[in-house]
């Protein structure tokens, strides 16, 4: 993404910056929800912000206290309507470890979700510990339950895409759910499985397409590879080591490329130094998963079986979600059902923390483009957008206007060799057009705005040998018929104001 005011990407989305979001409303009522008073801010997610909502009526349906997630209509996830996160919640709603969404709808400039109120995040809990090191038994319980939650989310065809301590929350303190673990913030979730075919999505790589949180992202995410189930588990591995050791080897690096290199250079032995053996076993397993490989979640849980102990009631974190992965084989203790892997060949360890001969891919972060569009462009920003296209070897092929804002298509395949344009407060500046004709330019695009202003684009390298134009207050059908008889064709047309 360019570091300017526009929301722009290399695949064709340049847009003027949205207005500063208005404050969230004082009260909220969406869908058929009760009226809630908006109270203190709880935090901010990938795309939205979360507040406490308190039911204003003393009696009636709905929880007294809820979490209200607000996402402004101009947010990146709302360009085509309701937030993308709503689609994910619709797909994974009701599974273990995902908070319930009770109501959702739009109020004013905001899309609002009314959700279960939860307790502190794992990062909040970690911060209350003086040593900043959680006990191994607690982290092992977190591992078991997190693996279970991810398995259930993956079974719905989605990967979370941003697994980290901040996105795991405990239940509300003082309630029966205070020891339960929940995974929140689904704004970066993506599909690993095609809905229509049930097949795994195809592998792709966009080196400048990083998504996630640098500290916990998988190496594959750093390299711009399509997200799959292995990435959630690798991010979980880094999360667990952070909670247990209090620090990751790459903390403090400001450049995400350096972070990626450090992750690749850090062996599991070094990463899990002073950690119980199960953590190294888990890291070794997840970093060696293939792109489309189905993780053996039961095996992952089994690594921590010896640490958490046999009595679920004595565990600091509720691990009920892992029960489907548990097979009771005796009265003394439960053991995990692990799929038979007798016919599996030993895997080659692909991340040993040692230098190796590798292919190095060199790429340009702004790949050559065949076409780009920009829309909602104001008069003051038009020149900047067009110049950006010229710098990338593109020429204007089409331009139009709506509500006095411009939309432009710039193309690498026009065949033009040179181009000029003029933005004028009047509809078609005759003197300027005549000047450009004399210099060998021809009109290739034009547009008018409601306020009467216009843009004329003239280019060299066209197939035109002669041009003429007419400005009229009514549609000039007689003039067009006459020009057709003379061998001319209509190539551009526009309106501005009443003309």
XYZ file of C-alpha atoms in Angstrom:
499
model
C 0.000 0.000 0.000
C 1.310 3.468 -0.822
C 2.215 5.684 2.104
C -0.027 8.523 1.016
C -3.542 9.678 1.722
C -5.177 7.332 -0.749
C -6.329 3.795 -0.120
C -4.369 2.279 -2.997
C -2.936 -1.066 -3.987
C -1.095 -2.347 -7.017
C -4.066 -4.352 -8.244
C -6.139 -1.310 -9.000
C -7.615 0.646 -6.132
C -6.689 4.315 -5.696
C -9.163 6.252 -3.666
C -9.188 9.622 -1.956
C -8.837 9.396 1.812
C -12.174 9.104 3.642
C -13.307 11.821 5.998
C -12.264 11.578 9.622
C -14.722 9.126 11.240
C -17.374 10.708 13.399
C -17.494 9.729 17.090
C -19.359 6.534 17.913
C -22.973 7.138 18.977
C -23.959 7.505 22.640
C -26.636 4.815 22.289
C -27.038 1.846 19.958
C -30.006 -0.160 18.722
C -29.588 -2.388 15.670
C -31.691 -5.153 14.216
C -34.153 -6.080 16.997
C -31.720 -5.432 19.838
C -32.515 -3.579 23.055
C -31.214 -0.029 23.381
C -27.641 0.018 24.718
C -25.737 2.909 26.219
C -22.174 3.105 24.893
C -19.674 3.256 27.749
C -15.888 2.867 28.007
C -13.677 1.754 25.142
C -12.301 -1.769 25.542
C -9.850 -1.896 22.670
C -9.238 -1.825 18.955
C -9.101 -4.704 16.485
C -7.777 -5.084 12.957
C -10.542 -2.924 11.515
C -12.905 -1.837 14.298
C -13.091 -0.611 17.866
C -14.871 -2.239 20.794
C -16.868 -0.557 23.578
C -18.890 -1.668 26.565
C -22.626 -1.555 25.899
C -25.078 -1.459 28.799
C -28.758 -2.267 28.309
C -30.807 0.826 29.159
C -33.978 -1.014 30.184
C -34.011 -2.638 33.618
C -35.872 -5.674 32.297
C -36.295 -7.384 28.961
C -34.400 -9.655 26.581
C -30.674 -9.543 26.024
C -27.676 -9.376 28.307
C -27.323 -6.390 30.613
C -23.726 -5.841 29.501
C -22.400 -6.584 26.011
C -19.447 -5.780 23.784
C -20.212 -3.385 20.921
C -17.880 -3.535 17.917
C -18.014 -0.469 15.671
C -16.622 -0.355 12.146
C -16.893 2.888 10.197
C -18.550 2.740 6.779
C -15.324 4.009 5.140
C -13.218 1.237 6.703
C -11.232 -0.953 4.310
C -13.481 -3.889 5.098
C -16.693 -1.977 4.294
C -16.123 -0.748 0.725
C -18.843 -3.017 -0.636
C -21.310 -3.000 2.262
C -21.218 -4.628 5.712
C -17.815 -5.600 7.120
C -16.176 -8.730 5.750
C -15.861 -9.919 9.361
C -19.658 -10.377 9.451
C -19.391 -12.984 6.700
C -16.815 -14.898 8.734
C -18.921 -14.782 11.907
C -21.908 -16.043 9.904
C -19.817 -19.027 8.804
C -18.151 -19.911 12.110
C -20.833 -18.695 14.509
C -21.805 -21.153 17.198
C -18.559 -23.124 17.262
C -16.680 -23.615 20.499
C -14.337 -20.762 21.419
C -15.817 -18.092 19.139
C -17.906 -15.404 20.916
C -21.561 -15.182 19.980
C -22.901 -12.300 17.897
C -26.403 -11.461 19.126
C -27.299 -8.600 16.787
C -25.698 -6.697 13.944
C -26.712 -3.798 11.763
C -25.889 -0.279 10.681
C -26.481 2.858 12.736
C -25.480 6.171 11.191
C -21.945 5.964 9.830
C -21.137 2.745 11.685
C -21.696 -0.962 11.244
C -22.284 -2.430 14.703
C -22.034 -5.945 16.150
C -23.543 -6.733 19.560
C -21.448 -9.540 21.042
C -20.783 -11.457 24.237
C -18.890 -9.491 26.864
C -15.594 -11.210 27.601
C -12.776 -10.806 30.095
C -9.059 -10.007 29.825
C -6.832 -11.082 26.955
C -3.900 -13.421 27.462
C -1.648 -10.392 27.030
C -3.507 -8.632 29.858
C -2.999 -11.672 32.083
C 0.673 -11.899 31.074
C 1.163 -8.241 32.007
C -0.111 -8.874 35.556
C 2.653 -11.432 36.174
C 5.725 -9.760 37.677
C 8.187 -12.075 35.951
C 6.289 -11.862 32.637
C 6.507 -15.630 32.419
C 3.376 -17.743 32.677
C 3.619 -21.163 34.395
C 4.209 -24.014 31.949
C 1.034 -25.795 33.065
C -1.097 -22.753 32.277
C 0.556 -22.219 28.883
C 0.116 -25.921 28.087
C -3.594 -25.638 28.883
C -3.754 -22.577 26.631
C -2.045 -24.643 23.917
C -4.545 -27.503 24.169
C -7.594 -25.251 24.118
C -6.205 -22.979 21.377
C -5.479 -25.968 19.137
C -9.034 -27.161 19.727
C -10.520 -23.759 18.826
C -8.407 -23.498 15.681
C -9.355 -27.042 14.653
C -13.026 -26.123 14.896
C -12.539 -22.892 12.960
C -10.512 -24.693 10.302
C -13.278 -27.285 9.979
C -15.515 -24.440 8.770
C -13.066 -23.661 5.966
C -11.423 -20.571 7.482
C -8.019 -19.703 8.906
C -7.842 -16.890 11.471
C -4.812 -15.099 10.052
C -3.848 -13.122 13.172
C -3.275 -15.524 16.063
C -1.617 -13.689 18.979
C -2.050 -13.177 22.756
C -4.199 -10.072 22.257
C -6.774 -12.061 20.279
C -7.305 -14.781 22.880
C -9.676 -13.641 25.634
C -10.884 -15.342 28.778
C -14.516 -15.295 29.870
C -15.941 -12.605 32.132
C -14.410 -12.755 35.649
C -16.743 -14.034 38.344
C -18.853 -16.045 35.899
C -18.826 -19.781 35.064
C -16.966 -18.889 31.850
C -14.013 -17.085 33.468
C -11.641 -20.000 32.709
C -12.861 -20.483 29.130
C -10.760 -19.306 26.199
C -12.177 -17.387 23.221
C -10.646 -16.351 19.894
C -11.701 -12.901 18.649
C -11.073 -10.402 15.831
C -11.860 -12.276 12.617
C -11.197 -9.336 10.291
C -8.129 -10.975 8.721
C -9.628 -14.462 8.416
C -9.464 -16.053 4.970
C -10.744 -19.235 3.367
C -8.382 -22.169 3.060
C -11.097 -24.271 1.374
C -13.191 -23.406 -1.662
C -16.883 -23.272 -0.735
C -18.116 -24.611 -4.072
C -15.742 -27.546 -4.506
C -14.471 -28.245 -0.996
C -10.953 -28.273 -2.432
C -7.974 -26.522 -0.874
C -7.361 -23.031 -2.278
C -4.536 -22.767 -4.777
C -1.066 -21.740 -3.702
C 0.024 -18.228 -4.611
C 2.687 -15.797 -3.488
C 2.610 -12.001 -3.412
C 5.818 -10.877 -1.684
C 4.421 -7.462 -0.789
C 1.073 -8.843 0.423
C 1.833 -9.244 4.138
C -1.166 -9.553 6.465
C -1.080 -10.095 10.211
C 1.070 -9.038 13.174
C 4.821 -9.007 12.544
C 5.851 -10.487 15.901
C 3.643 -13.591 15.625
C 3.152 -14.039 11.861
C 4.363 -17.240 10.234
C 7.362 -17.163 7.928
C 4.987 -18.028 5.079
C 2.915 -14.906 5.849
C 6.070 -12.772 5.760
C 6.869 -14.178 2.328
C 3.387 -13.316 1.038
C 2.261 -16.911 0.604
C -1.424 -17.788 0.567
C -2.621 -18.427 4.109
C -3.449 -21.977 5.165
C -3.960 -23.972 8.350
C -0.247 -24.297 9.046
C 0.077 -20.522 9.473
C -2.377 -20.331 12.384
C -0.488 -23.110 14.158
C 2.910 -21.489 13.592
C 1.587 -18.191 14.980
C 0.208 -20.125 17.950
C 3.657 -21.651 18.532
C 5.203 -18.171 18.744
C 2.367 -17.055 21.030
C 2.976 -19.944 23.432
C 6.735 -19.373 23.580
C 6.166 -15.663 24.215
C 3.790 -16.372 27.109
C 6.195 -18.920 28.581
C 9.539 -17.150 28.092
C 8.339 -13.544 28.103
C 10.164 -12.658 24.904
C 10.802 -13.789 21.339
C 14.259 -13.613 19.702
C 13.149 -11.093 17.075
C 11.510 -8.592 19.418
C 12.968 -5.130 18.919
C 13.539 -5.515 15.173
C 11.851 -2.614 13.373
C 11.992 -4.047 9.841
C 9.618 -6.939 9.150
C 12.100 -8.353 6.629
C 14.687 -8.645 9.400
C 12.056 -10.292 11.609
C 11.380 -12.842 8.874
C 15.080 -13.580 8.456
C 15.496 -14.008 12.212
C 12.547 -16.405 12.363
C 14.049 -18.474 9.565
C 17.450 -18.488 11.275
C 16.108 -19.497 14.708
C 16.040 -23.243 15.321
C 13.347 -24.813 17.480
C 16.056 -25.692 20.008
C 17.073 -22.055 20.317
C 13.496 -20.752 20.272
C 12.358 -23.166 22.973
C 15.463 -22.892 25.161
C 14.438 -23.417 28.825
C 10.946 -24.514 27.687
C 9.568 -27.980 28.505
C 10.134 -30.518 25.725
C 6.506 -30.466 24.409
C 6.916 -26.886 23.170
C 9.901 -27.786 20.978
C 8.015 -30.817 19.659
C 5.049 -28.615 18.762
C 7.265 -26.034 17.005
C 9.075 -28.764 15.047
C 5.765 -30.200 13.908
C 4.028 -26.994 12.792
C 6.939 -25.341 10.954
C 7.323 -28.450 8.814
C 3.690 -28.665 7.696
C 3.066 -28.397 3.966
C 0.825 -25.739 2.431
C -2.227 -27.961 1.911
C -1.483 -30.544 4.607
C -4.199 -31.275 7.150
C -2.667 -30.839 10.610
C -2.980 -33.723 13.048
C -4.634 -31.680 15.793
C -4.855 -34.677 18.129
C -1.113 -35.173 17.837
C -0.541 -31.484 18.586
C -2.654 -31.737 21.735
C -0.828 -34.905 22.754
C 2.474 -33.065 23.032
C 1.158 -31.255 26.115
C -0.646 -34.193 27.738
C 2.127 -34.857 30.250
C 2.285 -31.210 31.366
C -1.404 -30.436 31.937
C -2.053 -33.457 34.145
C -4.883 -36.013 34.078
C -7.528 -34.034 36.003
C -9.297 -31.459 33.792
C -10.966 -29.840 36.819
C -7.568 -28.893 38.268
C -6.409 -27.086 35.137
C -6.128 -23.254 35.211
C -7.775 -23.039 31.767
C -10.930 -24.904 30.776
C -10.001 -27.512 28.154
C -13.484 -28.865 27.388
C -13.055 -27.997 23.724
C -10.425 -30.699 23.289
C -12.750 -33.517 24.370
C -13.504 -34.550 20.794
C -9.796 -35.176 20.411
C -9.685 -37.340 23.527
C -10.375 -41.054 23.611
C -11.019 -42.636 26.985
C -9.070 -45.929 27.116
C -9.023 -46.633 30.824
C -10.308 -45.661 34.227
C -7.058 -44.173 35.483
C -6.601 -41.409 32.868
C -7.656 -40.212 29.440
C -5.296 -40.505 26.562
C -5.397 -38.749 23.225
C -6.488 -40.526 20.113
C -3.713 -40.075 17.590
C -4.177 -41.196 14.019
C -1.961 -44.031 12.873
C 1.087 -42.726 11.082
C 2.911 -46.017 10.520
C 2.992 -45.573 6.775
C 4.203 -41.984 6.984
C 7.748 -41.370 5.763
C 10.062 -39.350 8.056
C 9.790 -35.679 7.171
C 12.724 -33.591 6.091
C 13.200 -30.817 8.631
C 12.964 -27.623 6.634
C 13.781 -25.081 9.341
C 16.864 -26.028 11.317
C 18.190 -22.561 12.113
C 21.310 -23.233 10.025
C 22.514 -21.505 6.852
C 21.567 -23.372 3.694
C 21.787 -22.951 -0.043
C 18.482 -21.413 -1.106
C 16.878 -19.684 -4.039
C 16.615 -15.961 -3.426
C 13.678 -14.246 -5.126
C 14.261 -10.608 -6.031
C 11.087 -8.674 -6.747
C 9.837 -5.157 -7.170
C 7.225 -4.246 -4.560
C 5.247 -2.378 -7.249
C 4.837 -4.973 -9.962
C 4.198 -3.806 -13.548
C 0.508 -3.228 -14.062
C -1.595 -3.445 -17.204
C -4.377 -1.301 -15.811
C -5.277 0.792 -12.770
C -8.372 2.651 -11.713
C -8.775 5.559 -9.327
C -12.112 6.824 -8.084
C -13.598 9.466 -5.762
C -10.732 11.748 -6.797
C -11.176 15.459 -6.085
C -9.945 18.254 -8.381
C -7.004 18.950 -6.067
C -5.807 15.326 -6.172
C -6.358 14.600 -9.852
C -2.872 15.618 -10.999
C -1.214 13.438 -8.350
C -3.145 10.327 -9.404
C -2.458 10.881 -13.101
C 1.243 11.574 -12.562
C 1.537 8.386 -10.506
C 0.174 6.477 -13.501
C 2.471 8.249 -15.953
C 5.454 7.332 -13.743
C 4.416 3.665 -14.029
C 4.116 3.795 -17.820
C 0.306 4.064 -17.922
C -1.880 6.404 -19.983
C -5.450 7.560 -19.374
C -7.841 5.449 -21.436
C -11.126 6.545 -19.850
C -12.373 9.202 -17.442
C -15.782 10.022 -15.983
C -17.328 11.997 -13.128
C -19.996 11.605 -10.457
C -20.948 14.176 -7.810
C -18.011 16.359 -8.960
C -15.492 13.590 -8.193
C -13.442 11.937 -10.916
C -12.884 8.301 -11.817
C -9.954 7.417 -14.082
C -8.774 4.275 -15.839
C -5.089 4.207 -16.791
C -3.799 1.514 -19.115
C -0.463 0.165 -20.360
C -1.945 -1.164 -23.590
C -3.296 1.997 -25.221
C -0.488 2.313 -27.764
C -0.200 6.028 -26.975
C 3.270 7.588 -27.092
C 2.501 10.860 -25.316
C -0.429 12.447 -23.526
C -1.641 15.795 -22.176
C -4.796 16.729 -20.298
C -6.549 19.815 -18.975
C -8.942 20.294 -16.067
C -10.919 23.478 -16.632
C -13.920 25.060 -14.854
C -15.588 25.394 -18.254
C -16.921 22.683 -20.538
C -14.248 22.032 -23.182
C -11.612 24.762 -23.549
C -11.649 25.394 -27.308
C -8.366 27.334 -27.532
C -6.425 24.646 -25.637
C -7.880 21.849 -27.785
C -6.942 23.717 -30.998
C -3.383 24.164 -29.681
C -2.986 20.459 -29.010
C -4.385 19.527 -32.420
C -1.680 21.676 -33.992
C 0.917 19.781 -31.910
C -0.305 16.415 -33.207
C -2.492 15.362 -30.252
C -6.014 13.942 -30.630
C -8.882 13.777 -28.112
C -8.947 10.276 -26.593
C -11.107 10.802 -23.490
C -13.209 13.501 -21.923
C -15.623 13.968 -19.042
C -17.746 16.668 -17.457
C -18.895 17.282 -13.899
C -22.152 18.507 -12.384
C -20.597 21.897 -11.624
C -19.797 22.470 -15.316
C -16.079 21.715 -15.168
C -14.466 19.256 -17.554
C -11.355 17.204 -18.256
C -10.073 16.733 -21.798
C -7.402 14.099 -22.474
C -5.420 14.266 -25.739
C -2.851 11.733 -26.900
C -0.264 10.986 -29.563
C 0.075 7.542 -31.121
C -3.617 7.170 -31.957
C -5.109 5.844 -35.198
C -7.018 9.080 -35.827
C -6.215 11.211 -38.885
C -8.751 14.014 -38.341
C -11.064 15.154 -35.536
C -13.881 17.561 -34.820
C -16.204 18.142 -31.872
C -19.405 19.992 -31.001
C -20.797 21.445 -27.743
C -24.601 21.523 -27.561
C -27.349 22.075 -24.998
C -29.295 19.191 -26.548
C -28.191 15.881 -28.007
C -26.651 16.769 -31.434
C -28.090 13.885 -33.440
C -28.359 15.889 -36.687
C -24.720 16.939 -36.448
C -23.686 13.337 -35.747
C -25.620 12.055 -38.776
C -23.911 14.637 -40.970
C -20.452 13.681 -39.676
C -21.186 10.011 -40.273
C -21.883 10.892 -43.906
C -18.479 12.636 -44.006
C -16.705 9.484 -42.745
C -16.320 10.427 -39.068
C -17.184 8.255 -36.055
C -18.113 9.119 -32.461
C -15.140 8.228 -30.215
C -15.851 10.236 -27.041
C -18.846 11.922 -25.477
C -19.513 13.719 -22.177
C -21.942 15.992 -20.368
C -21.355 18.766 -17.839
C -24.010 20.699 -15.973
C -26.791 21.251 -18.536
C -24.597 20.753 -21.616
